[in-house]
PDB file of N, CA and C in Angstrom:
ATOM      1  N   ASP A 951     -31.311  -8.773  14.347  1.00 83.00           N
ATOM      2  CA  ASP A 951     -30.283  -7.775  14.103  1.00 83.00           C
ATOM      3  C   ASP A 951     -30.662  -6.472  14.801  1.00 83.00           C
ATOM      4  N   LEU A 952     -29.684  -5.895  15.465  1.00 88.00           N
ATOM      5  CA  LEU A 952     -29.880  -4.625  16.153  1.00 88.00           C
ATOM      6  C   LEU A 952     -29.664  -3.497  15.165  1.00 88.00           C
ATOM      7  N   GLU A 953     -30.612  -2.591  15.086  1.00 92.00           N
ATOM      8  CA  GLU A 953     -30.495  -1.453  14.194  1.00 92.00           C
ATOM      9  C   GLU A 953     -30.046  -0.238  15.002  1.00 92.00           C
ATOM     10  N   VAL A 954     -28.902   0.310  14.617  1.00 91.00           N
ATOM     11  CA  VAL A 954     -28.328   1.463  15.314  1.00 91.00           C
ATOM     12  C   VAL A 954     -28.500   2.690  14.421  1.00 91.00           C
ATOM     13  N   PRO A 955     -29.113   3.746  14.950  1.00 92.00           N
ATOM     14  CA  PRO A 955     -29.320   4.949  14.145  1.00 92.00           C
ATOM     15  C   PRO A 955     -27.999   5.540  13.649  1.00 92.00           C
ATOM     16  N   ARG A 956     -28.040   6.152  12.486  1.00 93.00           N
ATOM     17  CA  ARG A 956     -26.847   6.731  11.879  1.00 93.00           C
ATOM     18  C   ARG A 956     -26.163   7.725  12.817  1.00 93.00           C
ATOM     19  N   GLU A 957     -26.928   8.581  13.469  1.00 94.00           N
ATOM     20  CA  GLU A 957     -26.338   9.574  14.374  1.00 94.00           C
ATOM     21  C   GLU A 957     -25.550   8.892  15.494  1.00 94.00           C
ATOM     22  N   THR A 958     -26.075   7.810  16.006  1.00 94.00           N
ATOM     23  CA  THR A 958     -25.372   7.063  17.066  1.00 94.00           C
ATOM     24  C   THR A 958     -24.103   6.429  16.511  1.00 94.00           C
ATOM     25  N   ARG A 959     -24.175   5.862  15.315  1.00 94.00           N
ATOM     26  CA  ARG A 959     -22.982   5.274  14.694  1.00 94.00           C
ATOM     27  C   ARG A 959     -21.907   6.334  14.476  1.00 94.00           C
ATOM     28  N   ASN A 960     -22.330   7.524  14.055  1.00 94.00           N
ATOM     29  CA  ASN A 960     -21.375   8.613  13.851  1.00 94.00           C
ATOM     30  C   ASN A 960     -20.719   9.029  15.171  1.00 94.00           C
ATOM     31  N   GLU A 961     -21.514   9.110  16.226  1.00 95.00           N
ATOM     32  CA  GLU A 961     -20.964   9.463  17.534  1.00 95.00           C
ATOM     33  C   GLU A 961     -19.955   8.411  18.001  1.00 95.00           C
ATOM     34  N   ILE A 962     -20.267   7.159  17.785  1.00 94.00           N
ATOM     35  CA  ILE A 962     -19.365   6.068  18.166  1.00 94.00           C
ATOM     36  C   ILE A 962     -18.054   6.190  17.395  1.00 94.00           C
ATOM     37  N   ALA A 963     -18.132   6.475  16.118  1.00 94.00           N
ATOM     38  CA  ALA A 963     -16.924   6.606  15.301  1.00 94.00           C
ATOM     39  C   ALA A 963     -16.042   7.748  15.798  1.00 94.00           C
ATOM     40  N   VAL A 964     -16.662   8.873  16.150  1.00 94.00           N
ATOM     41  CA  VAL A 964     -15.893  10.012  16.664  1.00 94.00           C
ATOM     42  C   VAL A 964     -15.231   9.646  17.986  1.00 94.00           C
ATOM     43  N   LEU A 965     -15.969   9.010  18.870  1.00 94.00           N
ATOM     44  CA  LEU A 965     -15.409   8.627  20.171  1.00 94.00           C
ATOM     45  C   LEU A 965     -14.273   7.609  20.012  1.00 94.00           C
ATOM     46  N   LYS A 966     -14.420   6.671  19.094  1.00 93.00           N
ATOM     47  CA  LYS A 966     -13.341   5.710  18.847  1.00 93.00           C
ATOM     48  C   LYS A 966     -12.097   6.425  18.337  1.00 93.00           C
ATOM     49  N   GLY A 967     -12.298   7.382  17.459  1.00 90.00           N
ATOM     50  CA  GLY A 967     -11.169   8.145  16.934  1.00 90.00           C
ATOM     51  C   GLY A 967     -10.467   8.937  18.018  1.00 90.00           C
ATOM     52  N   LEU A 968     -11.252   9.582  18.877  1.00 89.00           N
ATOM     53  CA  LEU A 968     -10.659  10.336  19.986  1.00 89.00           C
ATOM     54  C   LEU A 968      -9.894   9.417  20.930  1.00 89.00           C
ATOM     55  N   ALA A 969     -10.462   8.277  21.224  1.00 87.00           N
ATOM     56  CA  ALA A 969      -9.786   7.326  22.110  1.00 87.00           C
ATOM     57  C   ALA A 969      -8.476   6.854  21.482  1.00 87.00           C
ATOM     58  N   ALA A 970      -8.495   6.591  20.194  1.00 83.00           N
ATOM     59  CA  ALA A 970      -7.280   6.125  19.527  1.00 83.00           C
ATOM     60  C   ALA A 970      -6.188   7.183  19.569  1.00 83.00           C
ATOM     61  N   VAL A 971      -6.563   8.430  19.371  1.00 80.00           N
ATOM     62  CA  VAL A 971      -5.567   9.502  19.325  1.00 80.00           C
ATOM     63  C   VAL A 971      -5.063   9.871  20.714  1.00 80.00           C
ATOM     64  N   TYR A 972      -5.983  10.007  21.655  1.00 79.00           N
ATOM     65  CA  TYR A 972      -5.600  10.565  22.955  1.00 79.00           C
ATOM     66  C   TYR A 972      -5.359   9.536  24.054  1.00 79.00           C
ATOM     67  N   VAL A 973      -5.807   8.312  23.862  1.00 76.00           N
ATOM     68  CA  VAL A 973      -5.663   7.314  24.914  1.00 76.00           C
ATOM     69  C   VAL A 973      -4.738   6.178  24.494  1.00 76.00           C
ATOM     70  N   MET A 974      -4.950   5.654  23.293  1.00 74.00           N
ATOM     71  CA  MET A 974      -4.227   4.455  22.886  1.00 74.00           C
ATOM     72  C   MET A 974      -2.909   4.738  22.175  1.00 74.00           C
ATOM     73  N   THR A 975      -2.628   5.985  21.853  1.00 74.00           N
ATOM     74  CA  THR A 975      -1.397   6.314  21.146  1.00 74.00           C
ATOM     75  C   THR A 975      -0.363   6.823  22.136  1.00 74.00           C
ATOM     76  N   ALA A 976       0.739   6.128  22.202  1.00 76.00           N
ATOM     77  CA  ALA A 976       1.825   6.540  23.090  1.00 76.00           C
ATOM     78  C   ALA A 976       2.503   7.781  22.516  1.00 76.00           C
ATOM     79  N   ARG A 977       2.771   8.736  23.370  1.00 77.00           N
ATOM     80  CA  ARG A 977       3.396   9.988  22.918  1.00 77.00           C
ATOM     81  C   ARG A 977       4.750   9.745  22.252  1.00 77.00           C
ATOM     82  N   ASP A 978       5.494   8.788  22.747  1.00 79.00           N
ATOM     83  CA  ASP A 978       6.819   8.555  22.180  1.00 79.00           C
ATOM     84  C   ASP A 978       6.758   7.970  20.766  1.00 79.00           C
ATOM     85  N   ARG A 979       5.584   7.506  20.330  1.00 80.00           N
ATOM     86  CA  ARG A 979       5.417   6.966  18.970  1.00 80.00           C
ATOM     87  C   ARG A 979       5.030   8.046  17.964  1.00 80.00           C
ATOM     88  N   ARG A 980       4.628   9.205  18.450  1.00 81.00           N
ATOM     89  CA  ARG A 980       4.140  10.245  17.532  1.00 81.00           C
ATOM     90  C   ARG A 980       5.160  10.647  16.475  1.00 81.00           C
ATOM     91  N   PRO A 981       6.452  10.815  16.813  1.00 89.00           N
ATOM     92  CA  PRO A 981       7.418  11.145  15.742  1.00 89.00           C
ATOM     93  C   PRO A 981       7.470  10.079  14.649  1.00 89.00           C
ATOM     94  N   VAL A 982       7.310   8.833  15.038  1.00 88.00           N
ATOM     95  CA  VAL A 982       7.297   7.748  14.046  1.00 88.00           C
ATOM     96  C   VAL A 982       6.068   7.887  13.153  1.00 88.00           C
ATOM     97  N   TYR A 983       4.913   8.178  13.754  1.00 85.00           N
ATOM     98  CA  TYR A 983       3.689   8.344  12.971  1.00 85.00           C
ATOM     99  C   TYR A 983       3.812   9.524  12.007  1.00 85.00           C
ATOM    100  N   ILE A 984       4.441  10.595  12.456  1.00 91.00           N
ATOM    101  CA  ILE A 984       4.632  11.758  11.586  1.00 91.00           C
ATOM    102  C   ILE A 984       5.507  11.382  10.402  1.00 91.00           C
ATOM    103  N   GLN A 985       6.576  10.661  10.668  1.00 95.00           N
ATOM    104  CA  GLN A 985       7.474  10.223   9.594  1.00 95.00           C
ATOM    105  C   GLN A 985       6.737   9.302   8.620  1.00 95.00           C
ATOM    106  N   GLN A 986       5.943   8.396   9.140  1.00 93.00           N
ATOM    107  CA  GLN A 986       5.191   7.485   8.280  1.00 93.00           C
ATOM    108  C   GLN A 986       4.181   8.251   7.428  1.00 93.00           C
ATOM    109  N   ARG A 987       3.513   9.234   8.030  1.00 93.00           N
ATOM    110  CA  ARG A 987       2.539  10.044   7.303  1.00 93.00           C
ATOM    111  C   ARG A 987       3.228  10.793   6.164  1.00 93.00           C
ATOM    112  N   GLU A 988       4.398  11.367   6.443  1.00 97.00           N
ATOM    113  CA  GLU A 988       5.143  12.081   5.405  1.00 97.00           C
ATOM    114  C   GLU A 988       5.550  11.143   4.274  1.00 97.00           C
ATOM    115  N   MET A 989       5.915   9.935   4.622  1.00 96.00           N
ATOM    116  CA  MET A 989       6.292   8.948   3.613  1.00 96.00           C
ATOM    117  C   MET A 989       5.092   8.619   2.709  1.00 96.00           C
ATOM    118  N   LEU A 990       3.931   8.495   3.314  1.00 96.00           N
ATOM    119  CA  LEU A 990       2.733   8.219   2.519  1.00 96.00           C
ATOM    120  C   LEU A 990       2.385   9.394   1.610  1.00 96.00           C
ATOM    121  N   TYR A 991       2.500  10.617   2.142  1.00 96.00           N
ATOM    122  CA  TYR A 991       2.261  11.801   1.306  1.00 96.00           C
ATOM    123  C   TYR A 991       3.218  11.809   0.117  1.00 96.00           C
ATOM    124  N   ASP A 992       4.488  11.510   0.383  1.00 97.00           N
ATOM    125  CA  ASP A 992       5.492  11.489  -0.690  1.00 97.00           C
ATOM    126  C   ASP A 992       5.166  10.426  -1.729  1.00 97.00           C
ATOM    127  N   LEU A 993       4.717   9.260  -1.274  1.00 97.00           N
ATOM    128  CA  LEU A 993       4.357   8.181  -2.196  1.00 97.00           C
ATOM    129  C   LEU A 993       3.176   8.590  -3.071  1.00 97.00           C
ATOM    130  N   VAL A 994       2.162   9.178  -2.470  1.00 97.00           N
ATOM    131  CA  VAL A 994       0.994   9.631  -3.240  1.00 97.00           C
ATOM    132  C   VAL A 994       1.419  10.695  -4.255  1.00 97.00           C
ATOM    133  N   GLU A 995       2.271  11.612  -3.831  1.00 97.00           N
ATOM    134  CA  GLU A 995       2.737  12.664  -4.745  1.00 97.00           C
ATOM    135  C   GLU A 995       3.552  12.072  -5.900  1.00 97.00           C
ATOM    136  N   ALA A 996       4.404  11.111  -5.616  1.00 98.00           N
ATOM    137  CA  ALA A 996       5.190  10.462  -6.667  1.00 98.00           C
ATOM    138  C   ALA A 996       4.268   9.746  -7.661  1.00 98.00           C
ATOM    139  N   LEU A 997       3.259   9.072  -7.144  1.00 97.00           N
ATOM    140  CA  LEU A 997       2.298   8.405  -8.036  1.00 97.00           C
ATOM    141  C   LEU A 997       1.532   9.428  -8.863  1.00 97.00           C
ATOM    142  N   ARG A 998       1.143  10.541  -8.236  1.00 97.00           N
ATOM    143  CA  ARG A 998       0.390  11.578  -8.947  1.00 97.00           C
ATOM    144  C   ARG A 998       1.194  12.108 -10.129  1.00 97.00           C
ATOM    145  N   LYS A 999       2.489  12.338  -9.905  1.00 98.00           N
ATOM    146  CA  LYS A 999       3.340  12.883 -10.961  1.00 98.00           C
ATOM    147  C   LYS A 999       3.507  11.899 -12.120  1.00 98.00           C
ATOM    148  N   ARG A1000       3.377  10.613 -11.840  1.00 98.00           N
ATOM    149  CA  ARG A1000       3.613   9.595 -12.865  1.00 98.00           C
ATOM    150  C   ARG A1000       2.335   8.887 -13.319  1.00 98.00           C
ATOM    151  N   ALA A1001       1.216   9.346 -12.815  1.00 97.00           N
ATOM    152  CA  ALA A1001      -0.059   8.705 -13.154  1.00 97.00           C
ATOM    153  C   ALA A1001      -0.437   9.054 -14.596  1.00 97.00           C
ATOM    154  N   PRO A1002      -1.109   8.168 -15.261  1.00 97.00           N
ATOM    155  CA  PRO A1002      -1.600   6.878 -14.795  1.00 97.00           C
ATOM    156  C   PRO A1002      -0.616   5.732 -14.983  1.00 97.00           C
ATOM    157  N   ASP A1003       0.516   5.994 -15.660  1.00 97.00           N
ATOM    158  CA  ASP A1003       1.447   4.912 -15.994  1.00 97.00           C
ATOM    159  C   ASP A1003       1.995   4.166 -14.780  1.00 97.00           C
ATOM    160  N   ALA A1004       2.177   4.854 -13.655  1.00 96.00           N
ATOM    161  CA  ALA A1004       2.760   4.218 -12.469  1.00 96.00           C
ATOM    162  C   ALA A1004       1.739   3.427 -11.659  1.00 96.00           C
ATOM    163  N   LEU A1005       0.487   3.524 -12.034  1.00 97.00           N
ATOM    164  CA  LEU A1005      -0.571   2.832 -11.290  1.00 97.00           C
ATOM    165  C   LEU A1005      -0.749   1.406 -11.791  1.00 97.00           C
ATOM    166  N   GLU A1006      -1.211   0.541 -10.901  1.00 96.00           N
ATOM    167  CA  GLU A1006      -1.573  -0.820 -11.293  1.00 96.00           C
ATOM    168  C   GLU A1006      -2.754  -0.735 -12.264  1.00 96.00           C
ATOM    169  N   PRO A1007      -2.891  -1.700 -13.179  1.00 96.00           N
ATOM    170  CA  PRO A1007      -3.937  -1.628 -14.213  1.00 96.00           C
ATOM    171  C   PRO A1007      -5.343  -1.288 -13.714  1.00 96.00           C
ATOM    172  N   PRO A1008      -5.847  -1.912 -12.635  1.00 94.00           N
ATOM    173  CA  PRO A1008      -7.207  -1.537 -12.222  1.00 94.00           C
ATOM    174  C   PRO A1008      -7.314  -0.060 -11.821  1.00 94.00           C
ATOM    175  N   PHE A1009      -6.250   0.461 -11.263  1.00 97.00           N
ATOM    176  CA  PHE A1009      -6.260   1.856 -10.827  1.00 97.00           C
ATOM    177  C   PHE A1009      -6.043   2.800 -12.008  1.00 97.00           C
ATOM    178  N   GLN A1010      -5.365   2.329 -13.041  1.00 97.00           N
ATOM    179  CA  GLN A1010      -5.238   3.133 -14.257  1.00 97.00           C
ATOM    180  C   GLN A1010      -6.616   3.387 -14.854  1.00 97.00           C
ATOM    181  N   ALA A1011      -7.425   2.334 -14.882  1.00 96.00           N
ATOM    182  CA  ALA A1011      -8.786   2.481 -15.420  1.00 96.00           C
ATOM    183  C   ALA A1011      -9.595   3.457 -14.562  1.00 96.00           C
ATOM    184  N   ASP A1012      -9.472   3.338 -13.250  1.00 97.00           N
ATOM    185  CA  ASP A1012     -10.188   4.257 -12.354  1.00 97.00           C
ATOM    186  C   ASP A1012      -9.715   5.689 -12.572  1.00 97.00           C
ATOM    187  N   TRP A1013      -8.413   5.863 -12.773  1.00 97.00           N
ATOM    188  CA  TRP A1013      -7.840   7.198 -13.001  1.00 97.00           C
ATOM    189  C   TRP A1013      -8.463   7.821 -14.254  1.00 97.00           C
ATOM    190  N   GLU A1014      -8.554   7.017 -15.302  1.00 97.00           N
ATOM    191  CA  GLU A1014      -9.101   7.523 -16.564  1.00 97.00           C
ATOM    192  C   GLU A1014     -10.574   7.908 -16.422  1.00 97.00           C
ATOM    193  N   LEU A1015     -11.293   7.219 -15.538  1.00 97.00           N
ATOM    194  CA  LEU A1015     -12.714   7.512 -15.340  1.00 97.00           C
ATOM    195  C   LEU A1015     -12.961   8.650 -14.347  1.00 97.00           C
ATOM    196  N   ALA A1016     -11.934   9.025 -13.589  1.00 97.00           N
ATOM    197  CA  ALA A1016     -12.091  10.070 -12.573  1.00 97.00           C
ATOM    198  C   ALA A1016     -12.424  11.400 -13.242  1.00 97.00           C
ATOM    199  N   ARG A1017     -13.409  12.082 -12.671  1.00 97.00           N
ATOM    200  CA  ARG A1017     -13.896  13.316 -13.288  1.00 97.00           C
ATOM    201  C   ARG A1017     -13.223  14.582 -12.781  1.00 97.00           C
ATOM    202  N   ASP A1018     -12.573  14.489 -11.617  1.00 97.00           N
ATOM    203  CA  ASP A1018     -11.959  15.700 -11.059  1.00 97.00           C
ATOM    204  C   ASP A1018     -10.763  15.330 -10.181  1.00 97.00           C
ATOM    205  N   ASP A1019     -10.109  16.347  -9.655  1.00 97.00           N
ATOM    206  CA  ASP A1019      -8.913  16.112  -8.840  1.00 97.00           C
ATOM    207  C   ASP A1019      -9.224  15.295  -7.588  1.00 97.00           C
ATOM    208  N   ALA A1020     -10.368  15.515  -6.987  1.00 96.00           N
ATOM    209  CA  ALA A1020     -10.738  14.763  -5.780  1.00 96.00           C
ATOM    210  C   ALA A1020     -10.873  13.276  -6.103  1.00 96.00           C
ATOM    211  N   ALA A1021     -11.470  12.968  -7.224  1.00 97.00           N
ATOM    212  CA  ALA A1021     -11.630  11.566  -7.631  1.00 97.00           C
ATOM    213  C   ALA A1021     -10.275  10.941  -7.966  1.00 97.00           C
ATOM    214  N   ARG A1022      -9.402  11.713  -8.600  1.00 97.00           N
ATOM    215  CA  ARG A1022      -8.073  11.186  -8.910  1.00 97.00           C
ATOM    216  C   ARG A1022      -7.268  10.958  -7.628  1.00 97.00           C
ATOM    217  N   LEU A1023      -7.404  11.855  -6.662  1.00 97.00           N
ATOM    218  CA  LEU A1023      -6.726  11.658  -5.375  1.00 97.00           C
ATOM    219  C   LEU A1023      -7.224  10.381  -4.715  1.00 97.00           C
ATOM    220  N   ARG A1024      -8.509  10.117  -4.788  1.00 96.00           N
ATOM    221  CA  ARG A1024      -9.066   8.897  -4.219  1.00 96.00           C
ATOM    222  C   ARG A1024      -8.445   7.664  -4.878  1.00 96.00           C
ATOM    223  N   VAL A1025      -8.247   7.727  -6.188  1.00 97.00           N
ATOM    224  CA  VAL A1025      -7.619   6.602  -6.898  1.00 97.00           C
ATOM    225  C   VAL A1025      -6.199   6.382  -6.373  1.00 97.00           C
ATOM    226  N   LEU A1026      -5.459   7.466  -6.189  1.00 97.00           N
ATOM    227  CA  LEU A1026      -4.089   7.354  -5.676  1.00 97.00           C
ATOM    228  C   LEU A1026      -4.072   6.749  -4.281  1.00 97.00           C
ATOM    229  N   VAL A1027      -4.959   7.216  -3.425  1.00 96.00           N
ATOM    230  CA  VAL A1027      -5.031   6.701  -2.053  1.00 96.00           C
ATOM    231  C   VAL A1027      -5.434   5.225  -2.064  1.00 96.00           C
ATOM    232  N   ASP A1028      -6.366   4.864  -2.924  1.00 95.00           N
ATOM    233  CA  ASP A1028      -6.757   3.453  -3.028  1.00 95.00           C
ATOM    234  C   ASP A1028      -5.578   2.588  -3.482  1.00 95.00           C
ATOM    235  N   GLN A1029      -4.792   3.098  -4.428  1.00 96.00           N
ATOM    236  CA  GLN A1029      -3.605   2.356  -4.899  1.00 96.00           C
ATOM    237  C   GLN A1029      -2.640   2.140  -3.738  1.00 96.00           C
ATOM    238  N   VAL A1030      -2.352   3.188  -2.979  1.00 95.00           N
ATOM    239  CA  VAL A1030      -1.426   3.075  -1.850  1.00 95.00           C
ATOM    240  C   VAL A1030      -1.992   2.116  -0.802  1.00 95.00           C
ATOM    241  N   ALA A1031      -3.268   2.239  -0.503  1.00 93.00           N
ATOM    242  CA  ALA A1031      -3.887   1.359   0.491  1.00 93.00           C
ATOM    243  C   ALA A1031      -3.804  -0.103   0.051  1.00 93.00           C
ATOM    244  N   SER A1032      -3.894  -0.340  -1.236  1.00 93.00           N
ATOM    245  CA  SER A1032      -3.854  -1.722  -1.731  1.00 93.00           C
ATOM    246  C   SER A1032      -2.491  -2.369  -1.522  1.00 93.00           C
ATOM    247  N   LEU A1033      -1.469  -1.567  -1.303  1.00 91.00           N
ATOM    248  CA  LEU A1033      -0.127  -2.117  -1.126  1.00 91.00           C
ATOM    249  C   LEU A1033       0.003  -2.936   0.153  1.00 91.00           C
ATOM    250  N   THR A1034      -0.866  -2.695   1.114  1.00 85.00           N
ATOM    251  CA  THR A1034      -0.810  -3.441   2.372  1.00 85.00           C
ATOM    252  C   THR A1034      -1.982  -4.391   2.530  1.00 85.00           C
ATOM    253  N   ASP A1035      -2.802  -4.510   1.488  1.00 75.00           N
ATOM    254  CA  ASP A1035      -3.969  -5.393   1.538  1.00 75.00           C
ATOM    255  C   ASP A1035      -3.529  -6.822   1.236  1.00 75.00           C
ATOM    256  N   ALA A1036      -3.680  -7.687   2.218  1.00 69.00           N
ATOM    257  CA  ALA A1036      -3.239  -9.073   2.058  1.00 69.00           C
ATOM    258  C   ALA A1036      -4.205  -9.932   1.241  1.00 69.00           C
ATOM    259  N   SER A1037      -5.396  -9.429   0.965  1.00 62.00           N
ATOM    260  CA  SER A1037      -6.376 -10.256   0.244  1.00 62.00           C
ATOM    261  C   SER A1037      -6.121 -10.285  -1.240  1.00 62.00           C
TER     262      SER A1037
END
């Protein structure tokens, strides 16, 4: 197994992100991405207003255990992300 130092892994992640944004993303798709991002923000906000009742049971438990707003936001984002998880 090849061991890659953390600093190198971080640099690779940044470069991949830059390539995705500036090279692989077509400019004509950006308005669609903006609309999709706004839709996700709206979904998270709707869940936040109705939490924990609007969350799936595993996420309700996580919500109850969350100690602060950052942790609760993570629960909301995890719930939204799970909506597209095929596993």
